[in-house]
Amino acid sequence: DAGVIQSPRHEVTEMGQEVTLRCKPISGHNSLFWYRQTMMRGLELLIYFNNNVPIDDSGMPEDRFSAKMPNASFSTLKIQPSEPRDSAVYFCASSNRDINTGELFFGEGSRLTVL
Amino acid sequence: AQSVTQLGSHVSVSEGALVLLRCNYSSSVPPYLFWYVQYPNQGLQLLLKYTSAATLVKGINGFEAEFKKSETSFHLTKPSAHMSDAAEYFCAVSPVTGGGNKLTFGTGTQLKVEL
């Protein structure tokens, strides 16, 4: 079975550029999460969706960050404009909230470097 | 708000020795608890989970954890470390109801296994 698929795996960009990270959750899952991982702050939940609807975006750092989930099989996380402090690994994870035992399935991450 | 604290950001053991990674949780009611493992350049994967059934939980790769309500702990153990266990380990907590599989992670413990 295909797991959570993220793209790109690596992105190097210059400050001020727009960055779009993509995620395809596991088929049949109805919850999707975006996490950011840095050495300084560890794993932070940015936003999560249930049935394509954003439920909690309190972790989104600022207005430069936005996330969408236009359908059950696709989500994007956009940073515009990007800044060096946005450099991190961004993980997408999905789950089936109807089971509600908390198991998240993670993608392999998108490593972002903003110069 | 729920949280977990992992004691020791780095743990080093000899191959064949006992592995003990500590996790304490903070929650007004017993939550669901998890251990995830992250190998280099990969996403997180579930090792084991406690969902209010048996307090001693067995997971993959010979790991187990015991939920102790009196100590608010969920420490991860493995009787005999193997070189392949070298990775970063994350404890996580989720509310039993209403959380929608939203996990809060600890800061992680890097496990090093030496010959």
Coordinates of N, CA and C in Angstrom, one line a residue:
Chain A
D1 N 0.8 -1.2 0.0 CA 0.0 0.0 0.0 C 0.9 1.2 0.0
A2 N 0.5 2.3 -0.8 CA 1.2 3.5 -0.8 C 1.0 4.2 0.6
G3 N 2.1 4.8 1.0 CA 2.0 5.6 2.3 C 1.7 7.0 1.9
V4 N 2.0 7.9 2.9 CA 1.8 9.3 2.6 C 2.9 9.8 1.7
I5 N 2.6 10.5 0.7 CA 3.6 10.9 -0.3 C 3.7 12.4 -0.2
Q6 N 5.0 12.9 -0.1 CA 5.2 14.3 0.0 C 6.2 14.7 -1.1
S7 N 6.0 15.9 -1.6 CA 6.9 16.4 -2.6 C 7.0 17.9 -2.4
P8 N 8.2 18.5 -2.8 CA 9.4 17.8 -3.1 C 10.1 17.3 -1.8
R9 N 11.0 16.4 -2.0 CA 11.8 15.9 -0.8 C 12.8 16.9 -0.3
H10 N 13.3 17.7 -1.2 CA 14.3 18.7 -0.9 C 13.9 20.0 -1.7
E11 N 14.0 21.1 -1.0 CA 13.8 22.4 -1.7 C 14.8 23.4 -1.2
V12 N 15.5 24.0 -2.1 CA 16.4 25.1 -1.7 C 15.9 26.3 -2.5
T13 N 15.7 27.4 -1.7 CA 15.2 28.6 -2.4 C 15.8 29.8 -1.7
E14 N 15.6 31.0 -2.3 CA 16.1 32.2 -1.8 C 15.0 32.9 -1.0
M15 N 15.4 33.7 0.0 CA 14.5 34.5 0.8 C 13.6 35.3 -0.1
G16 N 12.4 35.3 0.2 CA 11.4 36.1 -0.5 C 10.6 35.3 -1.6
Q17 N 11.1 34.1 -1.9 CA 10.4 33.3 -2.9 C 9.3 32.6 -2.3
E18 N 8.3 32.2 -3.1 CA 7.2 31.4 -2.7 C 7.6 29.9 -2.7
V19 N 7.1 29.2 -1.7 CA 7.4 27.8 -1.6 C 6.1 27.1 -1.4
T20 N 5.9 26.0 -2.2 CA 4.7 25.2 -2.0 C 5.1 23.7 -1.8
L21 N 4.6 23.2 -0.7 CA 4.9 21.8 -0.4 C 3.6 21.0 -0.6
R22 N 3.7 19.8 -1.0 CA 2.6 19.0 -1.4 C 2.5 17.7 -0.6
C23 N 1.3 17.2 -0.5 CA 1.1 16.0 0.3 C -0.1 15.2 -0.3
K24 N 0.1 13.9 -0.4 CA -1.0 13.0 -0.8 C -1.2 12.1 0.4
P25 N -2.3 12.1 1.1 CA -2.5 11.2 2.3 C -2.8 9.8 1.8
I26 N -2.9 8.9 2.8 CA -3.2 7.6 2.5 C -4.7 7.5 2.1
S27 N -5.0 6.8 1.1 CA -6.4 6.7 0.7 C -7.3 6.1 1.8
G28 N -8.4 6.8 2.0 CA -9.4 6.4 3.0 C -9.2 7.1 4.3
H29 N -8.0 7.8 4.5 CA -7.8 8.6 5.7 C -8.6 9.9 5.6
N30 N -9.1 10.3 6.8 CA -9.9 11.6 6.8 C -9.4 12.7 7.6
S31 N -8.2 12.5 8.2 CA -7.5 13.6 8.9 C -6.1 13.7 8.3
L32 N -5.7 15.0 8.2 CA -4.4 15.3 7.6 C -3.7 16.4 8.5
F33 N -2.4 16.2 8.8 CA -1.7 17.0 9.7 C -0.5 17.5 9.0
W34 N -0.1 18.8 9.2 CA 1.2 19.3 8.8 C 2.0 19.6 10.1
Y35 N 3.2 19.0 10.1 CA 4.1 19.3 11.2 C 5.4 19.9 10.7
R36 N 6.1 20.7 11.5 CA 7.4 21.2 11.2 C 8.4 20.7 12.2
Q37 N 9.6 20.3 11.8 CA 10.6 19.8 12.7 C 11.9 20.6 12.5
T38 N 12.3 21.2 13.6 CA 13.6 21.9 13.7 C 14.4 21.4 14.9
M39 N 15.7 21.7 14.9 CA 16.5 21.3 16.0 C 16.1 22.1 17.3
M40 N 15.8 23.4 17.1 CA 15.5 24.2 18.2 C 14.1 23.9 18.8
R41 N 13.1 23.7 18.0 CA 11.7 23.6 18.5 C 11.1 22.2 18.4
G42 N 11.9 21.3 17.9 CA 11.3 19.9 17.8 C 10.2 19.8 16.8
L43 N 9.2 19.0 17.0 CA 8.1 18.8 16.2 C 6.9 19.7 16.6
E44 N 6.5 20.5 15.7 CA 5.4 21.4 16.0 C 4.2 21.1 15.0
L45 N 3.1 21.0 15.6 CA 1.9 20.9 14.7 C 1.5 22.3 14.2
L46 N 1.4 22.4 12.8 CA 1.1 23.6 12.2 C -0.4 23.8 12.0
I47 N -1.0 22.7 11.4 CA -2.4 22.8 11.1 C -2.9 21.3 10.9
Y48 N -4.2 21.1 11.2 CA -4.7 19.8 10.8 C -6.2 20.0 10.2
F49 N -6.5 19.0 9.4 CA -7.8 19.0 8.7 C -8.5 17.7 9.0
N50 N -9.8 17.9 9.2 CA -10.7 16.7 9.2 C -11.7 16.8 8.1
N51 N -11.8 15.7 7.3 CA -12.7 15.8 6.1 C -12.5 17.0 5.3
N52 N -11.2 17.3 5.0 CA -10.8 18.5 4.2 C -11.0 19.8 4.8
V53 N -11.5 19.9 6.0 CA -11.8 21.2 6.6 C -10.8 21.5 7.7
P54 N -10.2 22.7 7.6 CA -9.2 23.0 8.6 C -9.8 23.2 10.0
I55 N -9.3 22.4 11.0 CA -9.9 22.4 12.3 C -9.1 23.3 13.3
D56 N -7.8 23.2 13.2 CA -7.0 23.9 14.2 C -5.7 24.4 13.4
D57 N -5.6 25.7 13.2 CA -4.4 26.3 12.6 C -3.7 27.2 13.5
S58 N -3.8 26.9 14.8 CA -3.2 27.8 15.8 C -1.7 27.7 15.8
G59 N -1.2 26.6 15.2 CA 0.3 26.4 15.1 C 0.9 27.1 13.9
M60 N 0.1 27.6 13.0 CA 0.7 28.3 11.8 C 1.4 29.6 12.3
P61 N 2.7 29.7 12.0 CA 3.5 30.7 12.6 C 3.0 32.2 12.3
E62 N 2.6 32.4 11.2 CA 2.2 33.8 10.8 C 1.5 33.8 9.5
D63 N 1.1 34.9 9.0 CA 0.3 35.0 7.8 C 1.0 34.6 6.5
R64 N 2.3 34.5 6.6 CA 3.0 34.0 5.5 C 2.8 32.5 5.1
F65 N 2.2 31.8 6.1 CA 2.0 30.4 6.0 C 0.5 30.2 5.7
S66 N 0.2 29.4 4.7 CA -1.2 29.0 4.4 C -1.3 27.5 4.0
A67 N -2.4 26.9 4.3 CA -2.5 25.5 3.9 C -3.9 25.3 3.4
K68 N -4.0 24.4 2.4 CA -5.3 24.1 1.8 C -5.4 22.6 1.6
M69 N -6.7 22.2 1.5 CA -6.9 20.8 1.2 C -8.2 20.7 0.3
P70 N -8.0 20.9 -1.0 CA -9.1 21.0 -1.9 C -9.9 19.7 -2.0
N71 N -9.3 18.6 -1.8 CA -10.0 17.3 -1.8 C -9.3 16.3 -0.9
A72 N -9.9 15.1 -0.8 CA -9.4 14.2 0.2 C -8.1 13.6 -0.1
S73 N -7.6 13.8 -1.3 CA -6.3 13.2 -1.7 C -5.2 14.2 -1.9
F74 N -5.3 15.4 -1.5 CA -4.3 16.4 -1.8 C -4.3 17.6 -0.8
S75 N -3.1 18.0 -0.4 CA -3.0 19.1 0.5 C -1.8 19.9 0.1
T76 N -1.8 21.2 0.3 CA -0.6 22.0 0.1 C -0.3 22.9 1.3
L77 N 0.9 23.1 1.5 CA 1.4 24.1 2.5 C 2.2 25.1 1.8
K78 N 1.8 26.4 1.9 CA 2.5 27.4 1.1 C 3.1 28.4 2.1
I79 N 4.3 28.9 1.7 CA 5.0 29.9 2.4 C 5.3 31.0 1.4
Q80 N 4.8 32.2 1.7 CA 5.0 33.3 0.8 C 4.9 34.6 1.6
P81 N 6.0 35.4 1.7 CA 7.4 35.1 1.2 C 8.2 34.2 2.2
S82 N 9.1 33.4 1.7 CA 9.8 32.6 2.6 C 11.0 33.4 3.2
E83 N 11.4 32.9 4.4 CA 12.5 33.6 5.2 C 13.4 32.5 5.6
P84 N 14.7 32.8 5.9 CA 15.6 31.8 6.4 C 15.2 31.0 7.6
R85 N 14.5 31.7 8.5 CA 14.0 31.0 9.7 C 12.9 29.9 9.4
D86 N 12.4 29.9 8.2 CA 11.5 28.8 7.8 C 12.2 27.5 7.4
S87 N 13.5 27.6 7.4 CA 14.2 26.3 7.0 C 13.9 25.3 8.1
A88 N 13.5 24.1 7.6 CA 13.1 23.0 8.5 C 12.7 21.8 7.6
V89 N 12.3 20.8 8.3 CA 11.7 19.6 7.6 C 10.2 19.7 7.9
Y90 N 9.5 19.6 6.9 CA 8.0 19.7 7.0 C 7.4 18.3 6.7
F91 N 6.7 17.8 7.7 CA 6.1 16.5 7.6 C 4.6 16.6 7.4
C92 N 4.1 15.8 6.5 CA 2.6 15.6 6.4 C 2.3 14.2 7.0
A93 N 1.2 14.1 7.7 CA 0.8 12.9 8.3 C -0.8 12.7 8.1
S94 N -1.2 11.5 8.0 CA -2.7 11.3 7.9 C -3.1 10.2 8.8
S95 N -4.4 10.2 9.1 CA -5.0 9.2 10.0 C -6.4 9.0 9.7
N96 N -7.0 8.0 10.3 CA -8.4 7.7 10.2 C -9.0 8.1 11.6
R97 N -9.6 9.3 11.7 CA -10.1 9.7 13.0 C -11.3 8.9 13.5
D98 N -11.9 8.1 12.6 CA -13.0 7.3 13.1 C -12.5 6.2 14.0
I99 N -11.3 5.8 13.8 CA -10.7 4.8 14.7 C -10.3 5.4 16.0
N100 N -9.8 6.6 15.9 CA -9.5 7.5 17.1 C -8.5 6.8 18.1
T101 N -7.5 6.1 17.6 CA -6.5 5.6 18.5 C -5.2 6.3 18.3
G102 N -5.3 7.4 17.6 CA -4.1 8.3 17.5 C -3.0 8.0 16.6
E103 N -3.1 6.9 15.9 CA -1.9 6.5 15.1 C -1.9 7.4 13.8
L104 N -0.8 8.1 13.7 CA -0.5 8.9 12.5 C 0.5 8.2 11.6
F105 N 0.2 8.4 10.3 CA 1.2 7.8 9.3 C 1.9 9.0 8.6
F106 N 3.2 9.0 8.8 CA 4.0 10.1 8.3 C 4.5 9.9 6.9
G107 N 4.6 11.0 6.2 CA 5.4 11.0 5.0 C 6.9 11.1 5.3
E108 N 7.8 11.1 4.3 CA 9.2 11.2 4.5 C 9.7 12.6 4.7
G109 N 8.8 13.5 4.5 CA 9.2 14.9 4.8 C 9.7 15.7 3.6
S110 N 9.6 17.0 3.7 CA 10.2 17.9 2.7 C 11.2 18.8 3.5
R111 N 12.4 18.7 3.1 CA 13.5 19.5 3.7 C 13.6 20.8 3.0
L112 N 13.3 21.9 3.7 CA 13.3 23.2 3.1 C 14.5 24.0 3.6
T113 N 15.3 24.5 2.7 CA 16.4 25.4 3.0 C 16.1 26.8 2.3
V114 N 16.0 27.8 3.1 CA 15.8 29.2 2.6 C 17.1 30.0 2.8
L115 N 17.7 30.4 1.7 CA 19.0 31.1 1.8 C 18.8 32.6 2.0
Chain B
A1 N -4.0 21.7 29.1 CA -3.4 21.2 27.9 C -2.5 20.0 28.2
Q2 N -2.5 19.0 27.3 CA -1.7 17.8 27.6 C -0.3 18.1 27.0
S3 N 0.7 17.4 27.7 CA 2.1 17.5 27.2 C 2.8 16.3 27.7
V4 N 4.0 16.0 27.1 CA 4.9 15.0 27.5 C 6.3 15.6 27.6
T5 N 7.0 15.0 28.6 CA 8.4 15.4 28.8 C 9.3 14.2 28.7
Q6 N 10.3 14.3 27.8 CA 11.2 13.3 27.7 C 12.5 13.7 28.4
L7 N 13.0 12.8 29.3 CA 14.2 13.1 30.1 C 15.4 12.6 29.3
G8 N 16.3 13.5 29.0 CA 17.5 13.1 28.3 C 17.3 13.2 26.8
S9 N 18.0 14.2 26.2 CA 17.9 14.3 24.8 C 18.8 13.4 24.0
H10 N 19.8 12.8 24.7 CA 20.7 11.8 24.2 C 20.9 10.7 25.2
V11 N 20.8 9.5 24.7 CA 21.1 8.3 25.5 C 22.0 7.4 24.7
S12 N 23.1 6.9 25.4 CA 24.0 6.1 24.7 C 24.1 4.7 25.5
V13 N 24.0 3.6 24.8 CA 24.1 2.3 25.4 C 25.0 1.4 24.6
S14 N 25.5 0.4 25.2 CA 26.3 -0.6 24.5 C 25.4 -1.6 23.8
E15 N 25.8 -2.2 22.7 CA 25.0 -3.2 22.1 C 24.8 -4.4 23.1
G16 N 23.6 -4.8 23.2 CA 23.2 -5.9 24.1 C 22.8 -5.4 25.5
A17 N 23.0 -4.1 25.8 CA 22.5 -3.6 27.0 C 21.1 -3.2 27.0
L18 N 20.5 -2.9 28.2 CA 19.2 -2.5 28.3 C 19.0 -1.1 27.8
V19 N 17.9 -0.9 27.1 CA 17.5 0.5 26.6 C 16.4 1.0 27.5
L20 N 16.5 2.2 28.0 CA 15.5 2.8 28.8 C 15.4 4.2 28.4
L21 N 14.2 4.6 27.8 CA 14.0 6.0 27.4 C 12.8 6.5 28.2
R22 N 12.9 7.6 28.8 CA 11.9 8.1 29.8 C 10.9 9.1 29.2
C23 N 9.7 8.9 29.6 CA 8.6 9.8 29.2 C 7.6 10.0 30.3
N24 N 7.4 11.2 30.7 CA 6.3 11.6 31.6 C 5.3 12.4 31.0
Y25 N 4.0 12.2 31.3 CA 3.0 13.0 30.7 C 2.3 13.9 31.7
S26 N 1.6 14.9 31.2 CA 0.8 15.8 32.0 C -0.5 15.8 31.4
S27 N -1.5 15.4 32.1 CA -2.9 15.4 31.6 C -3.9 15.2 32.8
S28 N -5.0 15.9 32.7 CA -6.0 15.8 33.8 C -6.7 14.5 33.9
V29 N -6.7 13.8 32.7 CA -7.3 12.4 32.7 C -6.3 11.6 31.9
P30 N -6.3 10.3 32.2 CA -5.3 9.4 31.4 C -5.6 9.5 29.9
P31 N -4.5 9.9 29.2 CA -4.6 10.0 27.8 C -4.3 8.8 27.0
Y32 N -4.3 8.9 25.7 CA -3.6 7.9 24.9 C -2.1 8.3 24.8
L33 N -1.2 7.3 24.8 CA 0.2 7.6 24.8 C 0.9 6.8 23.7
F34 N 1.9 7.3 23.1 CA 2.6 6.7 21.9 C 4.1 6.8 22.0
W35 N 4.8 5.9 21.4 CA 6.2 6.1 21.1 C 6.3 5.9 19.6
Y36 N 7.0 6.9 19.0 CA 7.4 6.9 17.6 C 8.9 6.8 17.5
V37 N 9.3 6.3 16.3 CA 10.8 6.2 16.1 C 11.0 6.9 14.7
Q38 N 12.1 7.6 14.7 CA 12.5 8.3 13.4 C 13.9 7.9 13.1
Y39 N 14.1 7.2 11.9 CA 15.4 6.9 11.4 C 15.9 8.1 10.6
P40 N 17.2 8.3 10.4 CA 17.7 9.4 9.6 C 17.0 9.6 8.3
N41 N 16.7 10.8 8.0 CA 16.1 11.2 6.7 C 14.8 10.5 6.4
Q42 N 14.1 10.1 7.5 CA 12.8 9.4 7.3 C 11.7 10.1 8.1
G43 N 10.5 9.8 7.9 CA 9.4 10.2 8.7 C 9.3 9.4 10.0
L44 N 8.4 9.7 10.8 CA 8.2 9.0 12.1 C 7.3 7.8 11.8
Q45 N 7.6 6.7 12.5 CA 6.7 5.5 12.4 C 6.4 5.0 13.8
L46 N 5.2 4.5 14.0 CA 4.7 4.1 15.3 C 5.4 2.9 15.8
L47 N 5.9 2.9 17.1 CA 6.5 1.8 17.7 C 5.5 1.0 18.5
L48 N 4.7 1.8 19.3 CA 3.7 1.2 20.2 C 2.8 2.3 20.7
K49 N 1.6 1.8 21.2 CA 0.7 2.8 21.7 C -0.1 2.2 22.9
Y50 N -0.5 3.1 23.8 CA -1.3 2.7 24.9 C -2.7 3.4 24.7
T51 N -3.7 2.6 24.7 CA -5.1 3.2 24.5 C -6.0 2.6 25.5
S52 N -5.6 2.6 26.8 CA -6.4 2.3 28.0 C -6.8 0.8 28.1
A53 N -6.1 0.0 27.4 CA -6.3 -1.5 27.6 C -5.2 -2.0 28.6
A54 N -4.4 -2.9 28.1 CA -3.3 -3.4 29.0 C -2.3 -2.3 29.3
T55 N -1.8 -2.3 30.5 CA -0.8 -1.2 30.9 C 0.6 -1.5 30.3
L56 N 0.9 -2.8 30.1 CA 2.2 -3.1 29.5 C 1.9 -3.3 28.0
V57 N 2.5 -2.5 27.2 CA 2.3 -2.6 25.8 C 3.5 -3.0 25.1
K58 N 3.4 -4.0 24.2 CA 4.5 -4.5 23.4 C 4.4 -3.9 22.0
G59 N 5.5 -3.5 21.4 CA 5.6 -2.9 20.1 C 6.5 -3.7 19.2
I60 N 6.9 -3.0 18.1 CA 7.7 -3.7 17.1 C 9.2 -3.6 17.6
N61 N 9.9 -4.5 17.0 CA 11.4 -4.6 17.2 C 11.8 -4.8 18.6
G62 N 10.9 -5.5 19.4 CA 11.3 -5.9 20.7 C 11.1 -4.8 21.8
F63 N 10.5 -3.7 21.4 CA 10.3 -2.6 22.4 C 9.0 -2.8 23.2
E64 N 9.0 -2.3 24.4 CA 7.7 -2.3 25.2 C 7.7 -1.1 26.1
A65 N 6.5 -0.8 26.5 CA 6.4 0.4 27.4 C 5.3 0.1 28.4
E66 N 5.4 0.6 29.6 CA 4.5 0.4 30.7 C 3.8 1.7 31.1
F67 N 2.5 1.7 31.1 CA 1.8 2.9 31.5 C 1.6 2.8 33.1
K68 N 2.1 3.8 33.8 CA 2.0 3.9 35.2 C 1.3 5.2 35.6
K69 N 0.1 5.0 35.9 CA -0.7 6.2 36.2 C -0.2 6.9 37.5
S70 N 0.2 6.2 38.5 CA 0.7 6.8 39.7 C 1.9 7.6 39.5
E71 N 2.7 7.3 38.5 CA 3.9 8.0 38.2 C 3.8 8.9 37.0
T72 N 2.6 8.9 36.4 CA 2.4 9.6 35.1 C 3.5 9.4 34.1
S73 N 3.9 8.1 34.0 CA 5.0 7.8 33.1 C 4.6 6.8 32.1
F74 N 5.4 6.7 31.0 CA 5.3 5.8 29.9 C 6.6 5.5 29.3
H75 N 7.5 4.9 30.1 CA 8.9 4.7 29.7 C 9.0 3.6 28.7
L76 N 9.9 3.7 27.8 CA 10.2 2.8 26.7 C 11.4 1.9 27.1
T77 N 11.3 0.6 26.9 CA 12.4 -0.3 27.2 C 12.6 -1.3 26.1
K78 N 13.8 -1.8 26.1 CA 14.2 -3.0 25.3 C 15.3 -3.7 26.0
P79 N 15.1 -5.0 26.2 CA 16.1 -5.7 27.0 C 17.5 -5.7 26.5
S80 N 17.6 -5.7 25.1 CA 19.0 -5.9 24.6 C 19.1 -5.0 23.3
A81 N 19.9 -4.0 23.4 CA 20.0 -3.0 22.3 C 20.7 -3.6 21.1
H82 N 20.3 -3.2 19.9 CA 20.9 -3.7 18.7 C 21.4 -2.4 17.9
M83 N 22.4 -2.5 17.1 CA 22.9 -1.4 16.4 C 21.8 -0.7 15.6
S84 N 20.9 -1.5 15.1 CA 19.9 -1.0 14.2 C 18.8 -0.1 15.0
D85 N 18.9 -0.1 16.3 CA 18.0 0.7 17.1 C 18.4 2.1 17.2
A86 N 19.6 2.4 16.7 CA 20.0 3.8 16.8 C 19.1 4.7 15.9
A87 N 18.5 5.6 16.6 CA 17.5 6.5 15.9 C 17.0 7.5 17.0
E88 N 16.1 8.4 16.6 CA 15.5 9.3 17.5 C 14.1 8.8 17.9
Y89 N 13.8 8.9 19.1 CA 12.5 8.3 19.7 C 11.7 9.5 20.3
F90 N 10.4 9.5 19.9 CA 9.5 10.5 20.4 C 8.4 9.9 21.1
C91 N 8.1 10.5 22.3 CA 6.9 10.1 23.0 C 5.8 11.1 22.6
A92 N 4.6 10.7 22.6 CA 3.5 11.6 22.2 C 2.2 11.3 23.0
V93 N 1.4 12.3 23.1 CA 0.1 12.2 23.8 C -1.0 12.7 23.0
S94 N -2.2 12.0 23.2 CA -3.4 12.4 22.5 C -4.6 12.3 23.5
P95 N -5.5 13.2 23.4 CA -6.7 13.1 24.3 C -7.5 11.9 23.8
V96 N -8.2 11.3 24.8 CA -9.0 10.1 24.5 C -10.2 10.4 23.7
T97 N -10.8 11.6 24.0 CA -12.0 12.0 23.2 C -11.8 13.4 22.8
G98 N -12.4 13.7 21.6 CA -12.4 15.1 21.2 C -11.0 15.5 20.6
G99 N -10.1 14.7 20.6 CA -8.8 15.2 20.1 C -8.6 14.9 18.6
G100 N -9.4 14.0 18.0 CA -9.3 13.8 16.6 C -7.9 13.4 16.2
N101 N -7.3 12.5 17.0 CA -5.9 12.0 16.6 C -4.9 13.1 16.6
K102 N -5.1 14.2 17.3 CA -4.1 15.3 17.3 C -3.1 15.0 18.4
L103 N -1.9 14.7 17.9 CA -0.8 14.3 18.8 C 0.1 15.5 19.2
T104 N 0.5 15.5 20.5 CA 1.5 16.4 20.9 C 2.8 15.6 21.2
F105 N 3.9 16.0 20.6 CA 5.1 15.2 20.7 C 6.0 15.8 21.8
G106 N 6.9 15.0 22.4 CA 8.0 15.4 23.2 C 9.1 15.9 22.3
T107 N 10.2 16.3 23.0 CA 11.3 16.9 22.2 C 12.2 15.8 21.7
G108 N 12.0 14.6 22.0 CA 12.8 13.5 21.3 C 14.0 13.1 22.1
T109 N 14.4 11.8 22.0 CA 15.6 11.3 22.6 C 16.4 10.6 21.5
Q110 N 17.6 11.0 21.3 CA 18.5 10.4 20.3 C 19.2 9.2 21.0
L111 N 18.9 8.0 20.5 CA 19.6 6.8 21.0 C 20.8 6.4 20.2
K112 N 21.9 6.3 20.9 CA 23.1 5.9 20.2 C 23.5 4.5 20.8
V113 N 23.8 3.6 19.9 CA 24.2 2.2 20.3 C 25.7 2.0 19.9
E114 N 26.5 1.7 20.9 CA 27.9 1.5 20.6 C 28.3 0.0 20.7
L115 N 29.3 -0.3 20.0 CA 29.9 -1.7 20.1 C 30.6 -1.9 21.4

